Every structure is written in C-alpha cells, then in structure tokens.
C-alpha cells in the first residue's frame, strides 16, 4: 500500500513540482487569489476522483475540495440536468417567481428529513445560510404572540467555524480567522468550550459525566447572560475544518438541546460540512435522532456542481412567522437560483436512487479500519476520528502528552504540500488550531460517496507514505 516512490525531504520552495506554484509563468494575474505570492495549480479537467493539471499530472482528490464533491467530478447526469434547466429558465427573481427546480429541491430536502423539518430556504453558500439562520431565529421571537424582544444573544462554541461573513464569523470561535476582524464582530455572540473528547475528557471520566459537564457549562452561560436574552445555541454536529472531523460524543446533542428547551431558546445545528450524507446518514443529527429547530446545509448539497447551500426550518419557527407577519424579512438576488437548484436536485436524487449512503457507511468503516491499522502506531499521529467518509488525523509532537507542534513549523500545510508533490499526487485538506485556536495541526480525508474499496486502500497507502516523509519513520520533523 506504500507509494512506488518516496520523495526526499527538501525545503518547501525547492520541492519538485512545488504544488503551490503553477508550472507555467503567468505574465499577469487579474484574479485576487487566496495567496497573492503563489499562484495556485491550474486544473484543466476533472473526472471521477481525479483532477488533471495543465502539465498533465493527475491529482487524487481525497477530500472533494472542502468535503464538497460528494459524487466526484464530471457526473454526466448532473450536467444534463443543468443543461435542461438552462433551456427552461436560467434565472428569475424569487421575490416574484418560482420554478420547478426550486420546488423539486425543497420537496426533496424536507422529505429527506422524514418531514421533521418544515421548509427549506435556499442560498448560495454556507456563510449566507448561517446569516439567514441567525436572522430567522431572531425574527421567530419577535413573531410570537407575546414578542420576546430582549432575546439578542447567541451561544456558540470555541474552535468552531460557521462562515466568513461578519455575522457568521462572529458566531465562529476560530481564533485565527476572527483575529483581523475582531473589532467588527457582533458583541452578542458568546462561546463555550467545544465537545472534544480527545483533548478534554479525562481518562477515568465516563461519557455521561463528560456530557453532563458540557450541559452544565451551557446552562451556566445562559444564566450569566440572562436566560431570556438568549436566542439560540449553535453548534456543528461533527466539527469540520476547525477541529478536523470531531464528532459529538453520544448524548451530547440531546443534552444541549434539553438546555435550550429549558430556557425557551432555539437549537441550531450547522451541518454545512458534515451533513447531506457525509457522515453516513443524510443528516448527521440522525445518528442520535436529535432534530434541530433550524439547520444549515451546504457543500454536499450540490456536490460542487453549482454554488448552493440552505437552511432547513422546523415547524415551530415556520408556524410563528405564518401566524405573525407571514414573511421572512430576508432575501438575496441569487436566492433559490434555478440552475443551482436543478444541480442539487440531481445530486440528491442520485444519492438516494443509487443508495450511496450505504456505500458511505461501508467504505467509511473500511477507511476507519485502515487508518487505524496503518497510522495509529506512528509517534506523531495523536488521534484519528470521524464518521462515515469524514475523517480527521491530528498530528502531535508527543503522543503521550498530546503536545502539539509549534505553529511556525506549518505541519498541516507541509503534509498537504508533500501530498500534492511528485510521488504521491493526492490532495488532503489541512487545518490548524485544533488545540487552542492557534496551535494544533490536522488534515481531513473526505472522498466521494461513490468511492470504491480500491481507492480507499490507495488513499490510506498514500497517506501513510506522506506521514512517513513529513515526520520520518521514528517521528519528529
């Protein structure tokens, strides 16, 4: 399962086929790239699990971008659905018109919850979905027969990520992403500790005791803010990029919802990254059957074929608005875009008709087994965690003490770069801050839902080789 060739450790800038630099010299770049000093690799085509670069190299996409490409690349059925929609209508304003594709997607989404959610609100990104969820939650309390206008606060979690727009970033607890913009962020968002059993649960502590501790912390935050001033508690069912695929321990979501119910607040789940099948059930909350009042979705919703995300809304919230003003005071130009809805409908139909969630569970279990078999013993692999086809690997300097590497070493970035380099040709998703928002390195593996056993074996084999190159066989950089 090892790669045929293992590249030597060399300085990043001297890496053969440096993955952060384009192979062709571009005279002038007019796009504001994420990194102004290094041009990204240029992809000229993609098919299945592979991206083809302009120099002809192929990259195994082991993460679907940011856990987005759930069907892989180049699915003809999705493309045909989008072409049909363009022939029908490519755009109309949702304030005045609807289309078959928007109606079809909304029905698909609500039926996918077993009618436990009531309405779907469709936008173009996860950040937009969180912004909408925040406004909807506030409006709910103003639409009650006796309005509760004092409810202005949100409680979220440290080391979380809910989006990059100012409201969503305010909700987020990701230290590095908040840093530059802290003076602009909302003072009405507050944070408690995450549910990170690897770094928080004591060796002798039972899961029930750990959950009770977390629930008490949330209740104490309600009391500190004033229980009747809190709109909602917001969390990711399985934390994605910020912590690297850390699932909530058994009983956690149920306990946190109970605290919300006790104080009359809403329970909001962010499943933009972990939802829509990624963890083996269509919604990650299904594993414990804890239904949220409001839920955000994205990424796997459209599989990357078009920009789309959404908010699923429970009957309690919908009924309050229906009996009040009868309208949600929010809207966007590309809300419920017909072409995006057609793409997402096709993606969701394929997942359902081909029973791909069963494959997510089967191949996810196999991926888990192989990751533990081949990486658990490495001295710099601290923890392997996840669910379905959503797995994170956290790297540490000391396995016993869980001491992280210094941020200046850029360990997660280095793992990503070596993976893209010659000899491996695989993309993994790097992240930092899993210890305290600054320190801590991890990578995510999130292959397509239709991945086969052979590709799972290849992913783990390449991952093992990458780890050996970055850290060396005896550990250490």
Tab-separated table of C-alpha atoms in Angstrom:
chain	number	residue	atom	x	y	z
A	1	UNK	CA	0.000	0.000	0.000
A	2	UNK	CA	3.046	2.293	0.023
A	3	UNK	CA	3.588	4.569	-2.974
A	4	UNK	CA	6.048	3.364	-5.551
A	5	UNK	CA	8.392	6.268	-4.917
A	6	UNK	CA	9.002	8.280	-1.754
A	7	UNK	CA	10.350	11.796	-2.342
A	8	UNK	CA	13.152	13.047	-0.095
A	9	UNK	CA	12.504	15.768	2.443
A	10	UNK	CA	13.529	19.046	0.829
A	11	UNK	CA	12.749	22.694	1.617
A	12	UNK	CA	9.252	23.697	0.533
A	13	UNK	CA	10.439	26.121	-2.124
A	14	UNK	CA	12.728	23.504	-3.636
A	15	UNK	CA	10.078	20.789	-3.781
A	16	UNK	CA	9.938	19.063	-7.133
A	17	UNK	CA	6.845	20.350	-8.893
A	18	UNK	CA	6.112	22.707	-5.996
A	19	UNK	CA	2.341	22.270	-5.627
A	20	UNK	CA	1.786	25.857	-4.595
A	21	UNK	CA	3.343	27.260	-7.752
A	22	UNK	CA	1.975	26.974	-11.254
A	23	UNK	CA	4.157	25.163	-13.774
A	24	UNK	CA	3.632	27.952	-16.302
A	25	UNK	CA	4.720	31.528	-15.873
A	26	UNK	CA	1.756	33.863	-15.992
A	27	UNK	CA	2.630	37.361	-17.151
A	28	UNK	CA	-0.167	38.993	-15.183
A	29	UNK	CA	-2.870	37.560	-12.976
A	30	UNK	CA	-6.048	39.600	-12.677
A	31	UNK	CA	-7.686	37.392	-10.055
A	32	UNK	CA	-7.278	38.168	-6.354
A	33	UNK	CA	-6.080	34.689	-5.377
A	34	UNK	CA	-6.128	33.469	-1.790
A	35	UNK	CA	-2.324	33.782	-1.766
A	36	UNK	CA	-1.022	36.815	-3.635
A	37	UNK	CA	2.542	35.493	-3.675
A	38	UNK	CA	1.989	31.996	-5.022
A	39	UNK	CA	-0.165	31.034	-7.964
A	40	UNK	CA	-2.401	28.009	-7.377
A	41	UNK	CA	-2.156	24.934	-9.541
A	42	UNK	CA	-4.309	25.182	-12.635
A	43	UNK	CA	-6.821	22.366	-13.179
A	44	UNK	CA	-7.772	21.868	-16.828
A	45	UNK	CA	-10.131	18.915	-16.398
A	46	UNK	CA	-11.573	16.593	-13.774
A	47	UNK	CA	-13.190	13.182	-13.878
A	48	UNK	CA	-14.271	10.830	-11.130
A	49	UNK	CA	-11.838	11.123	-8.236
A	50	UNK	CA	-9.073	12.831	-10.218
A	51	UNK	CA	-8.069	16.377	-11.144
A	52	UNK	CA	-5.835	16.894	-14.199
A	53	UNK	CA	-3.348	19.753	-14.084
A	54	UNK	CA	-2.108	21.818	-17.014
A	55	UNK	CA	1.189	19.902	-17.010
A	56	UNK	CA	-0.671	16.613	-17.390
A	57	UNK	CA	-0.234	15.416	-13.801
A	58	UNK	CA	-3.239	13.839	-12.113
A	59	UNK	CA	-4.156	14.509	-8.500
A	60	UNK	CA	-6.275	12.088	-6.474
A	61	UNK	CA	-8.908	14.285	-4.842
A	62	UNK	CA	-9.212	12.607	-1.434
A	63	UNK	CA	-11.228	15.446	0.060
A	64	UNK	CA	-13.616	16.579	-2.677
A	65	UNK	CA	-12.157	20.057	-2.210
A	66	UNK	CA	-13.556	21.092	1.174
A	67	UNK	CA	-15.710	17.944	1.514
A	68	UNK	CA	-17.821	19.208	-1.391
A	69	UNK	CA	-17.532	16.913	-4.448
A	70	UNK	CA	-19.632	14.101	-2.997
A	71	UNK	CA	-20.227	12.451	-6.396
A	72	UNK	CA	-16.740	13.096	-7.697
A	73	UNK	CA	-16.169	15.162	-10.818
A	74	UNK	CA	-17.807	15.183	-14.229
A	75	UNK	CA	-21.077	13.436	-13.421
A	76	UNK	CA	-22.973	13.442	-16.722
A	77	UNK	CA	-26.418	13.068	-15.175
A	78	UNK	CA	-25.948	16.237	-13.136
A	79	UNK	CA	-24.589	18.089	-16.160
A	80	UNK	CA	-27.571	17.063	-18.269
A	81	UNK	CA	-29.983	18.243	-15.568
A	82	UNK	CA	-28.275	21.631	-15.551
A	83	UNK	CA	-28.466	21.916	-19.346
A	84	UNK	CA	-32.187	21.115	-19.277
A	85	UNK	CA	-32.700	23.797	-16.660
A	86	UNK	CA	-30.817	26.370	-18.742
A	87	UNK	CA	-33.075	25.579	-21.677
A	88	UNK	CA	-36.101	26.106	-19.417
A	89	UNK	CA	-35.076	29.162	-17.370
A	90	UNK	CA	-31.660	30.107	-16.013
A	91	UNK	CA	-32.711	32.898	-13.633
A	92	UNK	CA	-35.745	34.654	-12.230
A	93	UNK	CA	-36.173	36.725	-9.091
A	94	UNK	CA	-37.507	34.708	-6.158
A	95	UNK	CA	-39.498	37.678	-4.831
A	96	UNK	CA	-41.872	37.343	-7.777
A	97	UNK	CA	-41.402	33.885	-9.322
A	98	UNK	CA	-40.730	30.244	-8.581
A	99	UNK	CA	-39.550	27.402	-10.811
A	100	UNK	CA	-39.977	23.658	-10.993
A	101	UNK	CA	-36.377	23.103	-9.927
A	102	UNK	CA	-36.728	25.144	-6.740
A	103	UNK	CA	-39.969	23.403	-5.794
A	104	UNK	CA	-38.484	19.988	-6.544
A	105	UNK	CA	-35.380	20.618	-4.420
A	106	UNK	CA	-37.369	21.956	-1.473
A	107	UNK	CA	-39.584	18.873	-1.521
A	108	UNK	CA	-36.553	16.572	-1.769
A	109	UNK	CA	-34.922	18.245	1.213
A	110	UNK	CA	-37.939	18.189	3.505
A	111	UNK	CA	-38.885	14.620	2.600
A	112	UNK	CA	-35.244	13.712	3.324
A	113	UNK	CA	-35.843	14.678	6.949
A	114	UNK	CA	-38.919	12.471	7.160
A	115	UNK	CA	-40.979	15.694	7.323
A	116	UNK	CA	-39.385	16.513	10.671
A	117	UNK	CA	-38.354	19.845	9.192
A	118	UNK	CA	-40.977	22.028	7.533
A	119	UNK	CA	-39.480	24.451	4.997
A	120	UNK	CA	-36.254	24.977	3.063
A	121	UNK	CA	-34.615	28.337	2.356
A	122	UNK	CA	-32.051	28.178	-0.473
A	123	UNK	CA	-28.961	30.403	-0.777
A	124	UNK	CA	-25.533	30.184	-2.411
A	125	UNK	CA	-23.032	29.486	0.391
A	126	UNK	CA	-22.699	28.200	3.927
A	127	UNK	CA	-21.879	31.675	5.220
A	128	UNK	CA	-25.100	33.019	3.711
A	129	UNK	CA	-27.003	30.109	5.248
A	130	UNK	CA	-25.706	30.944	8.729
A	131	UNK	CA	-26.539	34.625	8.287
A	132	UNK	CA	-30.076	33.670	7.288
A	133	UNK	CA	-30.391	31.269	10.211
A	134	UNK	CA	-29.355	33.980	12.663
A	135	UNK	CA	-31.889	36.472	11.305
A	136	UNK	CA	-34.628	33.849	11.154
A	137	UNK	CA	-34.002	32.831	14.768
A	138	UNK	CA	-34.208	36.450	15.946
A	139	UNK	CA	-37.366	37.082	13.941
A	140	UNK	CA	-39.003	33.975	15.433
A	141	UNK	CA	-39.015	35.541	18.891
A	142	UNK	CA	-40.444	38.797	17.552
A	143	UNK	CA	-43.279	36.918	15.824
A	144	UNK	CA	-44.514	35.101	18.937
A	145	UNK	CA	-47.947	36.113	20.288
A	146	UNK	CA	-46.043	37.789	23.112
A	147	UNK	CA	-42.843	39.033	21.416
A	148	UNK	CA	-39.575	38.423	23.261
A	149	UNK	CA	-37.522	41.372	22.003
A	150	UNK	CA	-34.915	41.001	24.757
A	151	UNK	CA	-33.563	37.866	23.083
A	152	UNK	CA	-30.468	39.156	21.327
A	153	UNK	CA	-27.664	36.742	22.298
A	154	UNK	CA	-26.311	33.648	20.603
A	155	UNK	CA	-24.185	30.995	22.275
A	156	UNK	CA	-21.794	29.034	20.076
A	157	UNK	CA	-18.546	27.164	20.724
A	158	UNK	CA	-14.849	27.907	20.773
A	159	UNK	CA	-12.777	26.442	17.923
A	160	UNK	CA	-15.822	26.356	15.667
A	161	UNK	CA	-16.302	27.682	12.156
A	162	UNK	CA	-19.638	28.864	10.771
A	163	UNK	CA	-18.636	31.112	7.888
A	164	UNK	CA	-16.624	34.137	6.779
A	165	UNK	CA	-19.217	36.910	6.546
A	166	UNK	CA	-19.269	39.112	9.635
A	167	UNK	CA	-22.318	37.597	11.313
A	168	UNK	CA	-21.222	34.031	10.627
A	169	UNK	CA	-17.653	34.845	11.656
A	170	UNK	CA	-18.997	36.352	14.881
A	171	UNK	CA	-20.685	33.018	15.536
A	172	UNK	CA	-17.437	31.195	14.814
A	173	UNK	CA	-14.905	30.530	17.545
A	174	UNK	CA	-11.934	30.023	15.220
A	175	UNK	CA	-9.283	32.324	16.700
A	176	UNK	CA	-7.110	32.774	13.609
A	177	UNK	CA	-9.984	33.508	11.240
A	178	UNK	CA	-11.513	36.036	13.652
A	179	UNK	CA	-8.264	37.826	14.548
A	180	UNK	CA	-8.095	40.591	11.913
A	181	UNK	CA	-11.778	41.429	12.203
A	182	UNK	CA	-12.442	41.132	15.945
A	183	UNK	CA	-13.373	44.838	16.375
A	184	UNK	CA	-16.096	44.399	13.734
A	185	UNK	CA	-17.673	41.249	15.166
A	186	UNK	CA	-21.014	41.139	16.976
A	187	UNK	CA	-20.859	41.578	20.769
A	188	UNK	CA	-23.997	39.461	21.104
A	189	UNK	CA	-22.257	36.185	20.203
A	190	UNK	CA	-20.732	34.218	23.072
A	191	UNK	CA	-18.778	30.983	23.254
A	192	UNK	CA	-18.399	27.923	25.452
A	193	UNK	CA	-15.919	25.066	25.083
A	194	UNK	CA	-16.315	22.536	22.258
A	195	UNK	CA	-17.036	18.829	22.667
A	196	UNK	CA	-13.529	17.468	22.076
A	197	UNK	CA	-13.215	14.171	23.910
A	198	UNK	CA	-9.629	13.620	22.745
A	199	UNK	CA	-8.378	16.759	24.472
A	200	UNK	CA	-10.953	17.295	27.215
A	201	UNK	CA	-12.361	14.034	28.544
A	202	UNK	CA	-10.348	12.643	31.448
A	203	UNK	CA	-9.113	9.028	31.141
A	204	UNK	CA	-11.294	7.932	34.049
A	205	UNK	CA	-14.291	10.087	33.152
A	206	UNK	CA	-17.423	8.404	31.812
A	207	UNK	CA	-19.139	9.729	28.705
A	208	UNK	CA	-22.267	10.558	30.700
A	209	UNK	CA	-20.217	12.594	33.165
A	210	UNK	CA	-18.464	14.417	30.322
A	211	UNK	CA	-21.811	15.244	28.693
A	212	UNK	CA	-23.259	16.440	31.995
A	213	UNK	CA	-20.247	18.739	32.416
A	214	UNK	CA	-20.844	20.233	28.957
A	215	UNK	CA	-24.558	20.702	29.579
A	216	UNK	CA	-23.826	22.462	32.866
A	217	UNK	CA	-21.400	24.790	31.114
A	218	UNK	CA	-24.087	25.744	28.597
A	219	UNK	CA	-26.664	26.251	31.341
A	220	UNK	CA	-24.227	28.452	33.255
A	221	UNK	CA	-23.710	30.595	30.156
A	222	UNK	CA	-27.497	31.010	29.851
A	223	UNK	CA	-27.611	32.111	33.484
A	224	UNK	CA	-24.709	34.532	33.047
A	225	UNK	CA	-26.305	36.204	30.019
A	226	UNK	CA	-29.841	36.021	31.350
A	227	UNK	CA	-31.877	33.014	30.155
A	228	UNK	CA	-34.497	35.178	28.467
A	229	UNK	CA	-31.895	37.087	26.440
A	230	UNK	CA	-30.584	34.053	24.526
A	231	UNK	CA	-31.898	33.359	21.029
A	232	UNK	CA	-30.152	30.049	20.376
A	233	UNK	CA	-27.272	27.689	20.922
A	234	UNK	CA	-25.407	26.909	17.699
A	235	UNK	CA	-23.022	24.023	17.054
A	236	UNK	CA	-21.693	21.722	14.358
A	237	UNK	CA	-22.943	18.137	14.749
A	238	UNK	CA	-19.484	16.977	13.665
A	239	UNK	CA	-16.870	19.743	13.699
A	240	UNK	CA	-15.276	20.091	10.281
A	241	UNK	CA	-12.354	22.282	9.241
A	242	UNK	CA	-11.779	23.986	12.605
A	243	UNK	CA	-11.090	20.822	14.623
A	244	UNK	CA	-10.784	18.115	11.982
A	245	UNK	CA	-13.865	15.865	11.986
A	246	UNK	CA	-14.553	15.644	15.714
A	247	UNK	CA	-17.982	14.098	16.293
A	248	UNK	CA	-20.073	14.907	19.332
A	249	UNK	CA	-19.930	12.153	21.943
A	250	UNK	CA	-23.057	10.078	22.481
A	251	UNK	CA	-25.740	12.033	24.303
A	252	UNK	CA	-24.159	15.462	23.801
A	253	UNK	CA	-26.576	16.875	21.218
A	254	UNK	CA	-29.586	15.630	23.178
A	255	UNK	CA	-28.295	17.215	26.398
A	256	UNK	CA	-27.560	20.560	24.752
A	257	UNK	CA	-30.985	20.675	23.128
A	258	UNK	CA	-32.549	19.946	26.524
A	259	UNK	CA	-30.820	23.013	27.979
A	260	UNK	CA	-32.169	25.124	25.110
A	261	UNK	CA	-35.675	23.795	25.660
A	262	UNK	CA	-35.403	24.520	29.385
A	263	UNK	CA	-34.804	28.193	28.667
A	264	UNK	CA	-37.083	28.527	25.638
A	265	UNK	CA	-34.195	29.092	23.230
A	266	UNK	CA	-33.733	27.570	19.780
A	267	UNK	CA	-31.337	24.734	18.957
A	268	UNK	CA	-29.448	25.349	15.704
A	269	UNK	CA	-27.182	22.797	14.016
A	270	UNK	CA	-24.596	23.736	11.411
A	271	UNK	CA	-24.238	20.794	9.032
A	272	UNK	CA	-22.780	22.694	6.089
A	273	UNK	CA	-19.707	20.438	6.035
A	274	UNK	CA	-20.763	17.297	7.891
A	275	UNK	CA	-24.313	16.974	6.552
A	276	UNK	CA	-26.126	15.807	3.418
A	277	UNK	CA	-24.733	12.281	3.654
A	278	UNK	CA	-21.097	12.926	4.538
A	279	UNK	CA	-21.235	11.015	7.833
A	280	UNK	CA	-23.329	8.069	6.584
A	281	UNK	CA	-26.814	9.427	7.243
A	282	UNK	CA	-28.375	12.211	5.211
A	283	UNK	CA	-28.219	14.428	8.287
A	284	UNK	CA	-25.569	13.934	10.952
A	285	UNK	CA	-28.172	14.524	13.689
A	286	UNK	CA	-29.942	11.328	12.646
A	287	UNK	CA	-27.328	9.241	14.463
A	288	UNK	CA	-28.925	10.365	17.732
A	289	UNK	CA	-32.294	11.450	16.341
A	290	UNK	CA	-31.919	14.945	17.770
A	291	UNK	CA	-33.919	17.183	15.442
A	292	UNK	CA	-32.847	20.853	15.386
A	293	UNK	CA	-35.173	23.846	15.219
A	294	UNK	CA	-33.042	25.297	12.417
A	295	UNK	CA	-30.300	23.624	10.380
A	296	UNK	CA	-27.785	24.916	7.848
A	297	UNK	CA	-26.661	22.729	4.939
A	298	UNK	CA	-24.285	23.152	2.010
A	299	UNK	CA	-21.221	21.556	0.357
A	300	UNK	CA	-22.585	18.042	-0.294
A	301	UNK	CA	-25.972	19.544	-1.140
A	302	UNK	CA	-24.865	20.417	-4.674
A	303	UNK	CA	-21.652	18.433	-4.793
A	304	UNK	CA	-19.761	21.391	-6.222
A	305	UNK	CA	-21.694	21.442	-9.494
A	306	UNK	CA	-23.165	24.825	-8.625
A	307	UNK	CA	-22.865	27.157	-5.613
A	308	UNK	CA	-25.704	26.280	-3.250
A	309	UNK	CA	-26.494	25.997	0.443
A	310	UNK	CA	-29.620	26.176	2.517
A	311	UNK	CA	-31.490	26.484	5.774
A	312	UNK	CA	-33.951	23.827	6.911
A	313	UNK	CA	-36.587	25.223	9.239
A	314	UNK	CA	-38.704	23.383	11.798
A	315	UNK	CA	-42.478	23.724	12.022
A	316	UNK	CA	-42.328	25.687	15.286
A	317	UNK	CA	-40.409	28.510	13.630
A	318	UNK	CA	-42.416	28.428	10.400
A	319	UNK	CA	-45.725	28.491	12.283
A	320	UNK	CA	-44.684	31.545	14.295
A	321	UNK	CA	-43.899	33.501	11.136
A	322	UNK	CA	-47.053	32.264	9.388
A	323	UNK	CA	-49.247	33.453	12.248
A	324	UNK	CA	-47.327	36.724	12.551
A	325	UNK	CA	-46.186	38.880	9.658
A	326	UNK	CA	-46.307	35.984	7.207
A	327	UNK	CA	-42.870	36.757	5.787
A	328	UNK	CA	-39.183	36.187	6.483
A	329	UNK	CA	-37.523	39.604	6.385
A	330	UNK	CA	-34.531	38.461	4.385
A	331	UNK	CA	-33.716	37.839	0.748
A	332	UNK	CA	-30.891	37.732	-1.779
A	333	UNK	CA	-30.529	38.190	-5.525
A	334	UNK	CA	-29.481	34.613	-6.182
A	335	UNK	CA	-31.762	33.038	-3.586
A	336	UNK	CA	-33.211	29.735	-4.864
A	337	UNK	CA	-31.307	30.085	-8.130
A	338	UNK	CA	-32.972	27.720	-10.653
A	339	UNK	CA	-29.744	26.347	-12.107
A	340	UNK	CA	-28.211	25.647	-8.693
A	341	UNK	CA	-31.447	24.032	-7.530
A	342	UNK	CA	-31.516	21.793	-10.604
A	343	UNK	CA	-27.939	20.698	-9.939
A	344	UNK	CA	-28.632	19.988	-6.269
A	345	UNK	CA	-31.837	18.107	-7.059
A	346	UNK	CA	-29.912	15.852	-9.443
A	347	UNK	CA	-27.156	15.254	-6.885
A	348	UNK	CA	-29.626	14.383	-4.142
A	349	UNK	CA	-31.646	12.150	-6.455
A	350	UNK	CA	-28.514	10.213	-7.437
A	351	UNK	CA	-27.524	9.768	-3.785
A	352	UNK	CA	-30.986	8.449	-2.981
A	353	UNK	CA	-31.581	6.259	-6.047
A	354	UNK	CA	-28.104	4.710	-6.014
A	355	UNK	CA	-28.268	4.164	-2.241
A	356	UNK	CA	-24.918	5.896	-1.840
A	357	UNK	CA	-25.385	6.436	1.880
A	358	UNK	CA	-24.941	2.686	2.323
A	359	UNK	CA	-21.637	2.978	0.471
A	360	UNK	CA	-20.612	5.915	2.670
A	361	UNK	CA	-21.144	3.729	5.721
A	362	UNK	CA	-19.437	0.670	4.220
A	363	UNK	CA	-16.402	2.420	2.742
A	364	UNK	CA	-16.255	4.755	5.721
A	365	UNK	CA	-15.921	1.778	8.063
A	366	UNK	CA	-13.184	0.379	5.828
A	367	UNK	CA	-11.385	3.732	5.725
A	368	UNK	CA	-11.557	3.922	9.531
A	369	UNK	CA	-10.172	0.388	9.862
A	370	UNK	CA	-7.230	1.028	7.530
A	371	UNK	CA	-6.366	4.415	9.017
A	372	UNK	CA	-6.124	2.913	12.484
A	373	UNK	CA	-4.221	-0.119	11.204
A	374	UNK	CA	-1.566	1.853	9.348
A	375	UNK	CA	-1.305	5.145	11.246
A	376	UNK	CA	-2.232	4.558	14.894
A	377	UNK	CA	1.263	3.382	15.777
A	378	UNK	CA	3.059	6.387	14.304
A	379	UNK	CA	4.529	8.529	17.109
A	380	UNK	CA	3.253	11.771	15.591
A	381	UNK	CA	-0.313	10.655	14.897
A	382	UNK	CA	-2.164	11.715	18.006
A	383	UNK	CA	-5.737	10.951	17.109
A	384	UNK	CA	-7.841	9.578	14.252
A	385	UNK	CA	-11.523	10.471	14.449
A	386	UNK	CA	-14.598	10.893	12.294
A	387	UNK	CA	-17.662	9.186	10.919
A	388	UNK	CA	-18.740	7.903	7.505
A	389	UNK	CA	-16.432	9.357	4.842
A	390	UNK	CA	-15.362	12.270	7.028
A	391	UNK	CA	-12.075	11.565	8.846
A	392	UNK	CA	-9.508	13.734	10.568
A	393	UNK	CA	-5.939	12.960	11.584
A	394	UNK	CA	-4.387	15.141	14.289
A	395	UNK	CA	-0.598	15.371	14.494
A	396	UNK	CA	1.335	15.859	17.724
A	397	UNK	CA	4.926	16.283	18.791
A	398	UNK	CA	4.440	13.980	21.775
A	399	UNK	CA	1.875	11.191	21.612
A	400	UNK	CA	1.726	10.658	25.378
A	401	UNK	CA	1.284	14.287	26.433
A	402	UNK	CA	-0.582	15.322	23.233
A	403	UNK	CA	1.820	18.258	22.928
A	404	UNK	CA	1.278	19.956	19.558
A	405	UNK	CA	3.901	21.222	17.143
A	406	UNK	CA	4.762	24.901	17.100
A	407	UNK	CA	2.604	26.789	14.570
A	408	UNK	CA	5.751	28.169	12.922
A	409	UNK	CA	6.557	24.682	11.605
A	410	UNK	CA	3.418	24.642	9.457
A	411	UNK	CA	2.941	20.895	9.882
A	412	UNK	CA	-0.536	20.592	8.360
A	413	UNK	CA	0.488	22.733	5.401
A	414	UNK	CA	3.609	20.607	4.960
A	415	UNK	CA	1.529	17.409	4.905
A	416	UNK	CA	-0.694	18.949	2.246
A	417	UNK	CA	2.243	20.081	0.122
A	418	UNK	CA	4.060	16.757	0.264
A	419	UNK	CA	0.810	15.046	-0.689
A	420	UNK	CA	0.467	17.177	-3.804
A	421	UNK	CA	4.093	16.652	-4.763
A	422	UNK	CA	5.686	14.092	-7.090
A	423	UNK	CA	5.484	10.529	-5.828
A	424	UNK	CA	2.084	10.952	-4.168
A	425	UNK	CA	-0.232	13.222	-6.137
A	426	UNK	CA	-3.035	13.310	-3.576
A	427	UNK	CA	-4.908	16.267	-2.139
A	428	UNK	CA	-5.722	16.319	1.582
A	429	UNK	CA	-7.402	19.194	3.455
A	430	UNK	CA	-5.133	20.831	6.079
A	431	UNK	CA	-6.259	22.690	9.175
A	432	UNK	CA	-4.784	24.306	12.265
A	433	UNK	CA	-5.854	25.466	15.699
A	434	UNK	CA	-7.263	22.169	16.970
A	435	UNK	CA	-5.673	22.660	20.419
A	436	UNK	CA	-6.386	26.264	21.352
A	437	UNK	CA	-7.386	28.016	18.146
A	438	UNK	CA	-3.765	28.656	17.163
A	439	UNK	CA	-1.743	25.537	17.975
A	440	UNK	CA	-2.627	22.134	16.590
A	441	UNK	CA	-2.352	20.511	13.156
A	442	UNK	CA	-4.708	18.161	11.379
A	443	UNK	CA	-5.759	17.034	7.923
A	444	UNK	CA	-9.119	15.853	6.645
A	445	UNK	CA	-9.938	12.982	4.298
A	446	UNK	CA	-13.385	13.178	2.685
A	447	UNK	CA	-13.620	11.143	-0.532
A	448	UNK	CA	-16.681	10.950	-2.776
A	449	UNK	CA	-19.709	8.938	-1.666
A	450	UNK	CA	-19.255	6.528	-4.599
A	451	UNK	CA	-15.623	5.790	-3.765
A	452	UNK	CA	-14.620	2.123	-4.123
A	453	UNK	CA	-12.606	-0.192	-1.927
A	454	UNK	CA	-9.539	0.133	-4.161
A	455	UNK	CA	-9.488	3.918	-3.886
A	456	UNK	CA	-9.869	3.710	-0.111
A	457	UNK	CA	-6.815	1.454	0.038
A	458	UNK	CA	-4.903	3.837	-2.220
A	459	UNK	CA	-5.825	6.855	-0.090
A	460	UNK	CA	-4.604	5.202	3.094
A	461	UNK	CA	-1.451	3.902	1.429
A	462	UNK	CA	-0.573	7.346	0.135
A	463	UNK	CA	-1.459	8.943	3.462
A	464	UNK	CA	0.899	6.583	5.279
A	465	UNK	CA	3.695	7.408	2.853
A	466	UNK	CA	3.103	11.146	3.219
A	467	UNK	CA	3.253	10.894	7.017
A	468	UNK	CA	6.491	8.910	6.859
A	469	UNK	CA	8.099	11.522	4.608
A	470	UNK	CA	6.972	14.539	6.646
A	471	UNK	CA	7.824	13.139	10.077
A	472	UNK	CA	10.309	10.368	9.350
A	473	UNK	CA	9.883	6.767	10.428
A	474	UNK	CA	10.963	7.455	14.014
A	475	UNK	CA	8.874	10.590	14.434
A	476	UNK	CA	9.882	14.217	14.563
A	477	UNK	CA	10.371	16.702	11.764
